[in-house]
mmCIF file of C-alpha atoms in Angstrom:
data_model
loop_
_atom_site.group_PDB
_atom_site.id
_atom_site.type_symbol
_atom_site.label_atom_id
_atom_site.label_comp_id
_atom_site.label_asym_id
_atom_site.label_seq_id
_atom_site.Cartn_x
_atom_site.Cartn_y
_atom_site.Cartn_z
ATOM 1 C CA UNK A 228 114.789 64.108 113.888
ATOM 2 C CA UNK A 229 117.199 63.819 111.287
ATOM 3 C CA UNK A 230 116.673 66.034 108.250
ATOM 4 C CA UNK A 231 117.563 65.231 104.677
ATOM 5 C CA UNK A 232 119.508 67.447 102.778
ATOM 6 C CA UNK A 233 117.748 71.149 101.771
ATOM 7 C CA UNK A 234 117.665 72.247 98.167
ATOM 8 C CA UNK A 235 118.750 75.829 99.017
ATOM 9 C CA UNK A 236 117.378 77.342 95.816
ATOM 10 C CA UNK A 237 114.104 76.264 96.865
ATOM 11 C CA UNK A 238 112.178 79.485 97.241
ATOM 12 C CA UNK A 239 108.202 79.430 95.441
ATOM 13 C CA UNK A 240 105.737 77.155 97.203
ATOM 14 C CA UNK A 241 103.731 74.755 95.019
ATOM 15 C CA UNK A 242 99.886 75.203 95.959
ATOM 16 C CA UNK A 243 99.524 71.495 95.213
ATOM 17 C CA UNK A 244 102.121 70.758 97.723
ATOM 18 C CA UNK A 245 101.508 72.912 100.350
ATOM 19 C CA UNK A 246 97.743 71.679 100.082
ATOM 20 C CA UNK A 247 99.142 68.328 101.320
ATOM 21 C CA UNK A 248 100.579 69.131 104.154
ATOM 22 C CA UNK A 249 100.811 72.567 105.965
ATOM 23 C CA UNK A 250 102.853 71.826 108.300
ATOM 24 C CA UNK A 251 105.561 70.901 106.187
ATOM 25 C CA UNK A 252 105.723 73.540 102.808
ATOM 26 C CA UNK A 253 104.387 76.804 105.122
ATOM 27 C CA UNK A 254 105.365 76.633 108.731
ATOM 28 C CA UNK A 255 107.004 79.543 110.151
ATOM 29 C CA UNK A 256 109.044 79.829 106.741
ATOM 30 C CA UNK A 257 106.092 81.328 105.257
ATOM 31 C CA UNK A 258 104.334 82.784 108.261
ATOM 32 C CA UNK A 259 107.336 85.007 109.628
ATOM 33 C CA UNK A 260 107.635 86.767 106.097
ATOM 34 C CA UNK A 261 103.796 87.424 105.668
ATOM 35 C CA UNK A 262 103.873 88.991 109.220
ATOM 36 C CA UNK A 263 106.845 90.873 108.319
ATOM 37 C CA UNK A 264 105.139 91.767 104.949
ATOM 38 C CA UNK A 265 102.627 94.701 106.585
ATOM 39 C CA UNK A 266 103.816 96.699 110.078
ATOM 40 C CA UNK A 267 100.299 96.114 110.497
ATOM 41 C CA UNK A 268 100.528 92.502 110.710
ATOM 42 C CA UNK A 269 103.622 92.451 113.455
ATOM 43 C CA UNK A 270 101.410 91.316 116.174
ATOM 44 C CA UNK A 271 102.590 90.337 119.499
ATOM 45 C CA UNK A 272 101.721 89.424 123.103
ATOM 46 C CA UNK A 273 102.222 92.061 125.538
ATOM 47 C CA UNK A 274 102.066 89.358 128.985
ATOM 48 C CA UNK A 275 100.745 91.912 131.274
ATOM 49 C CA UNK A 276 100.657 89.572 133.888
ATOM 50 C CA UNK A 277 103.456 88.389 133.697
ATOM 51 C CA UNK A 278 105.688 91.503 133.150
ATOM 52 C CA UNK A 279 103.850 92.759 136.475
ATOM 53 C CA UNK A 280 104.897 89.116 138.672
ATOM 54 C CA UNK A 281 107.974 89.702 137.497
ATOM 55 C CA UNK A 282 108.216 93.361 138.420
ATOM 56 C CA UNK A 283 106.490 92.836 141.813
ATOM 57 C CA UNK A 284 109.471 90.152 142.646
ATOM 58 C CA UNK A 285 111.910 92.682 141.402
ATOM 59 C CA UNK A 286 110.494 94.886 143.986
ATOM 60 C CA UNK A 287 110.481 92.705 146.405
ATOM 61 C CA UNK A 288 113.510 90.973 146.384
ATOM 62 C CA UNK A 289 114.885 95.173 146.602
ATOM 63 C CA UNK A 290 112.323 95.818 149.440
ATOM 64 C CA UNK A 291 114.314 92.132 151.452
ATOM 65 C CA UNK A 292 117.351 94.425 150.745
ATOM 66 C CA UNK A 293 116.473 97.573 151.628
ATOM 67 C CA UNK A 294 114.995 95.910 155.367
ATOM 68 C CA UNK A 295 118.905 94.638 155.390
ATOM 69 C CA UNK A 296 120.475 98.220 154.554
ATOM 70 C CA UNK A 297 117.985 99.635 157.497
ATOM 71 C CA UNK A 298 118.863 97.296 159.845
ATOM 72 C CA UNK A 299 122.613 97.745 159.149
ATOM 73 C CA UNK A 300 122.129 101.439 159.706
ATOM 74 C CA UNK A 301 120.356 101.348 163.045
ATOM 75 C CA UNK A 302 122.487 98.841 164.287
ATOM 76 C CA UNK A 303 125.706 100.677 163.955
ATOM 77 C CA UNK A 304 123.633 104.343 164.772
ATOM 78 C CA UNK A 305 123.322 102.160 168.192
ATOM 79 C CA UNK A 306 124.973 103.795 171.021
ATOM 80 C CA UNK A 307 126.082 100.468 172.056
ATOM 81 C CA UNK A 308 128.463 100.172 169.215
ATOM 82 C CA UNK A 309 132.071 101.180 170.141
ATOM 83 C CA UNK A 310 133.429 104.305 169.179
ATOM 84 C CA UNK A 311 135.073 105.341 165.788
ATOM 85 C CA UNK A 312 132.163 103.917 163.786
ATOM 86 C CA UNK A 313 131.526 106.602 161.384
ATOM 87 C CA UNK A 314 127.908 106.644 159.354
ATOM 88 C CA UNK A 315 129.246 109.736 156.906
ATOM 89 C CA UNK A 316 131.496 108.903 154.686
ATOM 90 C CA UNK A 317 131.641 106.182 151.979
ATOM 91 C CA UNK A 318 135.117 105.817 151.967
ATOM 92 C CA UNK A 319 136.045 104.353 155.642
ATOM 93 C CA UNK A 320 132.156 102.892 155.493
ATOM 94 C CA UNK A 321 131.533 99.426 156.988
ATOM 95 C CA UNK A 322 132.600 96.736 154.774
ATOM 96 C CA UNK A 323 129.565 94.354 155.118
ATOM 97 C CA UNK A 324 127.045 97.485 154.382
ATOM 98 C CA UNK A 325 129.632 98.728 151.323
ATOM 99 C CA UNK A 326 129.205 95.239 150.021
ATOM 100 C CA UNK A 327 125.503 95.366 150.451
ATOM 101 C CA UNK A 328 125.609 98.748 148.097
ATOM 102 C CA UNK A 329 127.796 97.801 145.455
ATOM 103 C CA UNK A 330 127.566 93.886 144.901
ATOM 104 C CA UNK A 331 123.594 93.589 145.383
ATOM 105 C CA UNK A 332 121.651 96.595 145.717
ATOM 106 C CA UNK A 333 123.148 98.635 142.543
ATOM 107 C CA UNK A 334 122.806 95.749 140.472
ATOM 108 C CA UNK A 335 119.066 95.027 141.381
ATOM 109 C CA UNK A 336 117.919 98.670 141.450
ATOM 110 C CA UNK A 337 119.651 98.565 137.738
ATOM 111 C CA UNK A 338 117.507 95.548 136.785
ATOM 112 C CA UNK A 339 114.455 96.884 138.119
ATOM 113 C CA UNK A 340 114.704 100.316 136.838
ATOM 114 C CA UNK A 341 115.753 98.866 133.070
ATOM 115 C CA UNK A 342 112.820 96.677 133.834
ATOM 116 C CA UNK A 343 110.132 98.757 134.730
ATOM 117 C CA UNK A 344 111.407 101.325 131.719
ATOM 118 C CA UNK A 345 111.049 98.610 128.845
ATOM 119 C CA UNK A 346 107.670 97.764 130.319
ATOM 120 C CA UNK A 347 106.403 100.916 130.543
ATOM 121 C CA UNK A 348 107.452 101.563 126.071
ATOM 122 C CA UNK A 349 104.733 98.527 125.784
ATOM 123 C CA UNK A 350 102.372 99.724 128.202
ATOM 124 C CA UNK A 351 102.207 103.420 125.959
ATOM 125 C CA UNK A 352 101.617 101.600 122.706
ATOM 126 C CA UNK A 353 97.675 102.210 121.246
ATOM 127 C CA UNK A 354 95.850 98.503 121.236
ATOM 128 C CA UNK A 355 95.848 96.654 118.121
ATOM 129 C CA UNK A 356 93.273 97.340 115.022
ATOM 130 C CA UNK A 357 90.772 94.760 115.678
ATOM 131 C CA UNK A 358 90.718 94.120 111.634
ATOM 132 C CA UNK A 359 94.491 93.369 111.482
ATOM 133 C CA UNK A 360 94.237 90.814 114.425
ATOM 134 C CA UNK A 361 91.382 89.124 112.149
ATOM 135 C CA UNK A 362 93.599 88.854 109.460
ATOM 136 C CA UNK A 363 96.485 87.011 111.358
ATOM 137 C CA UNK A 364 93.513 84.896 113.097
ATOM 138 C CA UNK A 365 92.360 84.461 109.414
ATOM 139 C CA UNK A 366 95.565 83.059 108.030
ATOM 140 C CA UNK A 367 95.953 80.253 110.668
ATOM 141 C CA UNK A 368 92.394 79.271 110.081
ATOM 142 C CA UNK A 369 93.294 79.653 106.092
ATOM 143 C CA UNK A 370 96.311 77.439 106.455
ATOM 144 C CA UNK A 371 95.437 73.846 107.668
ATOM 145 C CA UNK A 372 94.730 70.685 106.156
ATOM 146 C CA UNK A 373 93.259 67.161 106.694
ATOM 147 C CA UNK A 374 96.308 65.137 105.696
ATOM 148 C CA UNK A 375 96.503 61.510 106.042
ATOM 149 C CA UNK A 376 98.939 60.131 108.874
ATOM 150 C CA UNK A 377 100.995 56.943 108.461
ATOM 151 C CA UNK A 378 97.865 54.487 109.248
ATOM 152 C CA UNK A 379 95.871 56.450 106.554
ATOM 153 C CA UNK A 380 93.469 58.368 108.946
ATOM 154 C CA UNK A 381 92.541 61.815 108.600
ATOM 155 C CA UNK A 382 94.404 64.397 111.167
ATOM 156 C CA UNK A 383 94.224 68.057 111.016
ATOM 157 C CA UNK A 384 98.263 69.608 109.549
ATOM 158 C CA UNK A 385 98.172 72.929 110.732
ATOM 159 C CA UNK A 386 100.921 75.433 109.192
ATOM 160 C CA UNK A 387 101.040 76.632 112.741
ATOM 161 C CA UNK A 388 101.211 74.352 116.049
ATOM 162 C CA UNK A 389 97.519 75.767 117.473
ATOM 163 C CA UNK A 390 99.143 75.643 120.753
ATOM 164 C CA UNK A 391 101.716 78.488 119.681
ATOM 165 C CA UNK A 392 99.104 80.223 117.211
ATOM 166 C CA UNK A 393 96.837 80.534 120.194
ATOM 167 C CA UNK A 394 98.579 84.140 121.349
ATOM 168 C CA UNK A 395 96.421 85.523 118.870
ATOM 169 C CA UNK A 396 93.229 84.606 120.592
ATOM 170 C CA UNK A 397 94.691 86.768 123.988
ATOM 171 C CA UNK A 398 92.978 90.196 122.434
ATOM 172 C CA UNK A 399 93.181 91.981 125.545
ATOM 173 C CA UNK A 400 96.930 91.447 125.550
ATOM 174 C CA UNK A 401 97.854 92.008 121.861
ATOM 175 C CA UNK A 402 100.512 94.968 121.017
ATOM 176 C CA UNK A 403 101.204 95.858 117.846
ATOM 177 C CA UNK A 404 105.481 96.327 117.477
ATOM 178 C CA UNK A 405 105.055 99.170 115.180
ATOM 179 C CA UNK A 406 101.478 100.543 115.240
ATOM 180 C CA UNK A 407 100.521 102.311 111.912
ATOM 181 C CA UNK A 408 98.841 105.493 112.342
ATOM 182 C CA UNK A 409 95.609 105.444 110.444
ATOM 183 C CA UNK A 410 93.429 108.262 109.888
ATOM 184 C CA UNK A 411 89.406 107.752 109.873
ATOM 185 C CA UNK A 412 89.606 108.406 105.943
ATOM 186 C CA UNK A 413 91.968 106.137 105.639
ATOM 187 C CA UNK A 414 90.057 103.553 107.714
ATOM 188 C CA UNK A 415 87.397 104.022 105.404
ATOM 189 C CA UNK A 416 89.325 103.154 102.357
ATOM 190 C CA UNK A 417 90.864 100.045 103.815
ATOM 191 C CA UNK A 418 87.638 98.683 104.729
ATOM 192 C CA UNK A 419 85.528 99.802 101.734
ATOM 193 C CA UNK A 420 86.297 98.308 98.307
ATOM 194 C CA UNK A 421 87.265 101.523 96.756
ATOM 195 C CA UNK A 422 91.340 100.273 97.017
ATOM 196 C CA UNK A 423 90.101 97.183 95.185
ATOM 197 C CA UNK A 424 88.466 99.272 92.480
ATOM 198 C CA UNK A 425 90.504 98.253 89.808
ATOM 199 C CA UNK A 426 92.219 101.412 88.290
ATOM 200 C CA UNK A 427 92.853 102.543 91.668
ATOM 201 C CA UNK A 428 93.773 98.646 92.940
ATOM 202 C CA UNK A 429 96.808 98.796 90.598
ATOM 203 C CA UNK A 430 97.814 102.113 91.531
ATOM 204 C CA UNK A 431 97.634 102.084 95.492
ATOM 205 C CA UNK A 432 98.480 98.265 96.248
ATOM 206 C CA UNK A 433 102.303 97.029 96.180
ATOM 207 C CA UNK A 434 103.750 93.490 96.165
ATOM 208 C CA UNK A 435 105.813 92.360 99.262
ATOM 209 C CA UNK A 436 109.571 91.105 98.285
ATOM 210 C CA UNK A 437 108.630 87.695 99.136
ATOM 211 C CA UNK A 438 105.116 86.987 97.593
ATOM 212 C CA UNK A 439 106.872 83.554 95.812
ATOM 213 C CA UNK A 440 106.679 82.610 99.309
ATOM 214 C CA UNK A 441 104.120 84.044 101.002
ATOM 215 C CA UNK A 442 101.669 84.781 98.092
ATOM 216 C CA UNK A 443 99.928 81.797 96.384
ATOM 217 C CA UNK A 444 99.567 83.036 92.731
ATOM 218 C CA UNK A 445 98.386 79.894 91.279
ATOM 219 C CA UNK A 446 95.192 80.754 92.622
ATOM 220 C CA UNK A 447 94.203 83.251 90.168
ATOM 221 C CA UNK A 448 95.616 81.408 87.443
ATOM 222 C CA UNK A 449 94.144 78.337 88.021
ATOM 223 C CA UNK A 450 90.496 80.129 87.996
ATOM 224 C CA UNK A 451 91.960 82.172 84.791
ATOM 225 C CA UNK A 452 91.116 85.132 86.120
ATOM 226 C CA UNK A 453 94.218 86.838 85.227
ATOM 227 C CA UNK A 454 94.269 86.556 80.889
ATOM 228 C CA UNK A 455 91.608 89.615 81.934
ATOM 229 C CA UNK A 456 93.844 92.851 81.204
ATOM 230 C CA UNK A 457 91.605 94.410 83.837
ATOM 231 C CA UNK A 458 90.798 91.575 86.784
ATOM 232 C CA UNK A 459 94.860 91.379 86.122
ATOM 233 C CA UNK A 460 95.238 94.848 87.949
ATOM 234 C CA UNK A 461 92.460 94.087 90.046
ATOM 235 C CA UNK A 462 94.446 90.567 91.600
ATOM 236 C CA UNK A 463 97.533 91.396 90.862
ATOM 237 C CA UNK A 464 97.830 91.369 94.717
ATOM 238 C CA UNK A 465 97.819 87.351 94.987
ATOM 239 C CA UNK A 466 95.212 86.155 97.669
ATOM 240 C CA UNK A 467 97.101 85.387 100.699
ATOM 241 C CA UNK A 468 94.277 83.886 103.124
ATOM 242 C CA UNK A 469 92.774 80.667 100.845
ATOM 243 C CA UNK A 470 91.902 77.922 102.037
ATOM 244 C CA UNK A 471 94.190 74.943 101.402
ATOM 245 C CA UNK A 472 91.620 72.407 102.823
ATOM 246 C CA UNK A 473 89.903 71.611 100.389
ATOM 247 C CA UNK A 474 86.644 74.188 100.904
ATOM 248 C CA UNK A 475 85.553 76.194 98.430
ATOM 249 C CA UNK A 476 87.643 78.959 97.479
ATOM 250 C CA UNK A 477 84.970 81.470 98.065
ATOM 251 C CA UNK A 478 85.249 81.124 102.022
ATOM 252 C CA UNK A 479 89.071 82.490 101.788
ATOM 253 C CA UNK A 480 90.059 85.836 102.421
ATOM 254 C CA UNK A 481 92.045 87.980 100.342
ATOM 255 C CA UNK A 482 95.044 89.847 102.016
ATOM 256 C CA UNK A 483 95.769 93.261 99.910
ATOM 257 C CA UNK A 484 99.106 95.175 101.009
ATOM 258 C CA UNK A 485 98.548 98.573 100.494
ATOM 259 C CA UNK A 486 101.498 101.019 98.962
ATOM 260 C CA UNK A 487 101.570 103.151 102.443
ATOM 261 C CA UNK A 488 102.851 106.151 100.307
ATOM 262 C CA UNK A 489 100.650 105.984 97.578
ATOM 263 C CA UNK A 490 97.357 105.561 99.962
ATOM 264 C CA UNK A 491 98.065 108.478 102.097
ATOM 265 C CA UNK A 492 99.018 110.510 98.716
ATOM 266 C CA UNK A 493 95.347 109.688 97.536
ATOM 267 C CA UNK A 494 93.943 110.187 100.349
ATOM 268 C CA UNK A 495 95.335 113.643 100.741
ATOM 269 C CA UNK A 496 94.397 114.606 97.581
ATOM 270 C CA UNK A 497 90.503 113.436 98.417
ATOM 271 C CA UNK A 498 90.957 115.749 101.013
ATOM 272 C CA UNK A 499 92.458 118.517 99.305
ATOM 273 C CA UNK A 500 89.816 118.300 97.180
ATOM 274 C CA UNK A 501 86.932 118.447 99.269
ATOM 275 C CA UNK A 502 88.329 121.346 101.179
ATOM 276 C CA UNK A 503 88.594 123.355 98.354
ATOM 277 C CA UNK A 504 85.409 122.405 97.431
ATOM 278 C CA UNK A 505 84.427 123.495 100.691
ATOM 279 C CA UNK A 506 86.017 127.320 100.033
ATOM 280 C CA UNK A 507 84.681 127.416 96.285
ATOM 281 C CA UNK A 508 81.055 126.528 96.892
ATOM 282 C CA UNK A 509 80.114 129.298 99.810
ATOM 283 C CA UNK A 510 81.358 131.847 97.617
ATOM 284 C CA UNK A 511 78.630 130.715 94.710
ATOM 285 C CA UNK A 512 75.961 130.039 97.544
ATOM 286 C CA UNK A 513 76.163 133.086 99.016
ATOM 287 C CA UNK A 514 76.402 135.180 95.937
ATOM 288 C CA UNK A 515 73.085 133.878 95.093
ATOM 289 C CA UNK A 516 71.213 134.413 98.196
ATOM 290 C CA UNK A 517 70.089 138.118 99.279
ATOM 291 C CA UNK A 518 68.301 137.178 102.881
ATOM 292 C CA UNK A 519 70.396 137.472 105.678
ATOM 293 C CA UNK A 520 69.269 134.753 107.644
ATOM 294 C CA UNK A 521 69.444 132.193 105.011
ATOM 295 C CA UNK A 522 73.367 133.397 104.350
ATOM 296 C CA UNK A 523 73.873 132.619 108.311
ATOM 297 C CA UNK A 524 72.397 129.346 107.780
ATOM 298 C CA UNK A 525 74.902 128.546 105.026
ATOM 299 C CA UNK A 526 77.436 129.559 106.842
ATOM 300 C CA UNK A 527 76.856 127.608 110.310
ATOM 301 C CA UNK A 528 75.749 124.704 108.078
ATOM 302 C CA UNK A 529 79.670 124.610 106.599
ATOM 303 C CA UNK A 530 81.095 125.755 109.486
ATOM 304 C CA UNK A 531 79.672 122.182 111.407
ATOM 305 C CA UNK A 532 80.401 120.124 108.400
ATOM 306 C CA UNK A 533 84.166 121.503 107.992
ATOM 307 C CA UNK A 534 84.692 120.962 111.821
ATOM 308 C CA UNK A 535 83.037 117.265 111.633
ATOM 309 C CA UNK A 536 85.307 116.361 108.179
ATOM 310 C CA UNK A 537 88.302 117.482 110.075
ATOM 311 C CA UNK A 538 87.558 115.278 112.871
ATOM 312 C CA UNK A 539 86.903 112.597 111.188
ATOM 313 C CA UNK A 540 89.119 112.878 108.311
ATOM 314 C CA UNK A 541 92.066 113.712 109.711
ATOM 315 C CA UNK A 542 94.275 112.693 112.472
ATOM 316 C CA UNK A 543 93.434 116.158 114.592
ATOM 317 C CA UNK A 544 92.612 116.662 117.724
ATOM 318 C CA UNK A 545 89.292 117.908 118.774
ATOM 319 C CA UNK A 546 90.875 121.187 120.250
ATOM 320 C CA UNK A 547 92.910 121.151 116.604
ATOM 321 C CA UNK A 548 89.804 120.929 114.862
ATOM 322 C CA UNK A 549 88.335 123.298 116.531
ATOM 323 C CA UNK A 550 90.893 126.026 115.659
ATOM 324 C CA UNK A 551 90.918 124.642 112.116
ATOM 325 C CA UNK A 552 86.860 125.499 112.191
ATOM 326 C CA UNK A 553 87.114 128.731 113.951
ATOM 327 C CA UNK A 554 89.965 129.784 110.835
ATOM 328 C CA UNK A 555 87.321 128.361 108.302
ATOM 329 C CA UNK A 556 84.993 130.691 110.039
ATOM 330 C CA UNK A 557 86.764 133.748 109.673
ATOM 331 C CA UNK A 558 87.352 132.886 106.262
ATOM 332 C CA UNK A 559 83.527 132.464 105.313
ATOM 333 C CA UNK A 560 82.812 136.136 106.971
ATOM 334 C CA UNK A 561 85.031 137.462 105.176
ATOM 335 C CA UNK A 562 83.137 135.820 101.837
ATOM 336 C CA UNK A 563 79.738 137.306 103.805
ATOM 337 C CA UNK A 564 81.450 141.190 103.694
ATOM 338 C CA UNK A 565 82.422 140.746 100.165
ATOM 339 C CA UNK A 566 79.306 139.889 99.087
ATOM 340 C CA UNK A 567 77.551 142.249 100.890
#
């Protein structure tokens, strides 16, 4: 196909134009960047299978060798072989079996062993989030069109081929390149609306160097959302997953990138909060109670909710959290023999 001359300053998409066709105005252009826009987003296949066949040739074509090596090494062991053969040195070693060494078997135990190592780096990465592989599934349903083809019928214009967007339907088989280490908390807040509240929207939500090509700002602007001074912090993330086929805008999906520092600084401090509230509020408890029994029950009933918050808040270990609670413990008896 020949191609007519590109406008190099073209950078922003035109929603109108892009609605048209797909195909043409996103492609892999605008795909690559909003995958590159989020760690969370760089989703790939991991071909178990495949690595594996490949492996198990590997093997075997060093197994074919090895079976050649051995029956080198008995035959000139035999006693049938004349004399001066000498199995214990490599210097004065047969040429055929140096030959075998150097020119075949080196280089395929090298291939295999670099082989098996690279595989292995995949094999120890965690599985993908199941909500970021939605969102990549989400923006090739998002992205499509009925377009009209030369004889003016109606043909899907996907901004993706569907036969090379279909690696994202291979769940089982999905890595993610970098995975992002998420915290329950902070699974919670991505999946609640609190990071879309809009004071705190502004605040913890960034804009990716390319959203003129990845984002499609007209959106908002065309529903005049954003002359609000407060919907403006609220969208100032541009919806990334709408649907350019024509459907209501209300099926699409909003994409929000989230400022990694600023959620895990807020998060923290929810944290930090609630475990000093957690130190602070046995001391007044227990000041006002004078029955033994009832100051036990306060204590075992923080003791259980400080280990579960850890847990479940945090990125700890069980065994962590457990020494965290036993700590917490020791802290709370000491609040019992002060008060008492």
């Amino acid at each position: 196909m020949k191609y007519p001359n590109l406008n190099p300053n073209f950078s922003e998409l035109d929603p109108d134009l892009s609605s048209q066709d797909p195909a043409k105005f996103f492609g892999y252009r605008v795909f690559s960047r909003w995958m590159a826009s989020d760690q969370a987003w760089c989703i790939l296949r991991r071909f178990g299978a495949l690595n594996m066949r490949a492996m198990l040739y590997l093997q075997d074509d060093i197994v074919a060798l090895e079976e050649r090596l051995d029956r080198m090494d008995e035959n000139l062991s035999s006693k049938h072989m004349p004399e001066g053969i000498d199995n214990g040195t490599f210097r004065k070693d047969y040429a055929p079996r140096q030959e075998l060494i150097r020119k075949e078997l080196i280089p395929k135990l090298k291939e295999y062993n670099d082989f098996v190592n690279q595989y292995s780096q995949l094999l120890s990465r965690p599985p993908v989030d199941e909500g970021d592989v939605e969102a990549v599934h989400t923006w090739f349903k998002n992205h499509r069109a009925r377009v009209e083809d030369g004889s003016g019928q109606k043909t899907w214009s996907y901004a993706i081929d569907p036969a090379e967007s279909a690696f994202i339907e291979k769940r089982e088989d999905l890595i993610p390149v970098y995975p992002k280490t998420r915290s329950w908390f902070r699974t919670v807040l991505e999946k609640t609306a609190l990071l879309r509240f809009p004071i705190l929207g502004g605040f913890l939500q960034r804009e990716p160097e390319d959203i003129g090509i990845i984002g499609d700002s007209q959106f908002n602007r065309k529903k005049g959302l954003l002359k609000n001074g407060l919907l403006d912090r609220f969208f100032q993330r541009k919806p990334q997953d709408i649907e350019h086929s024509g459907a209501s805008q209300s099926n699409g999906k909003m994409v929000i990138w989230h400022n990694e520092k600023r959620v895990e600084r807020f998060a923290s401090t929810v944290i930090a909060v609630v475990g000093l509230a957690m130190l602070i509020g046995p001391l007044w408890i227990l000041e006002s109670l004078s029955d033994p029994p009832e100051k036990l029950g306060v204590i075992t009933g923080f003791i259980v909710l400080f280990f579960v918050l850890v847990g479940v808040a945090t990125a700890a270990k069980v065994f962590e959290a457990l020494v965290a609670a036993a700590a917490y413990s020791a802290v709370l008896m000491v609040f019992l023999q002060f008060g008492q």
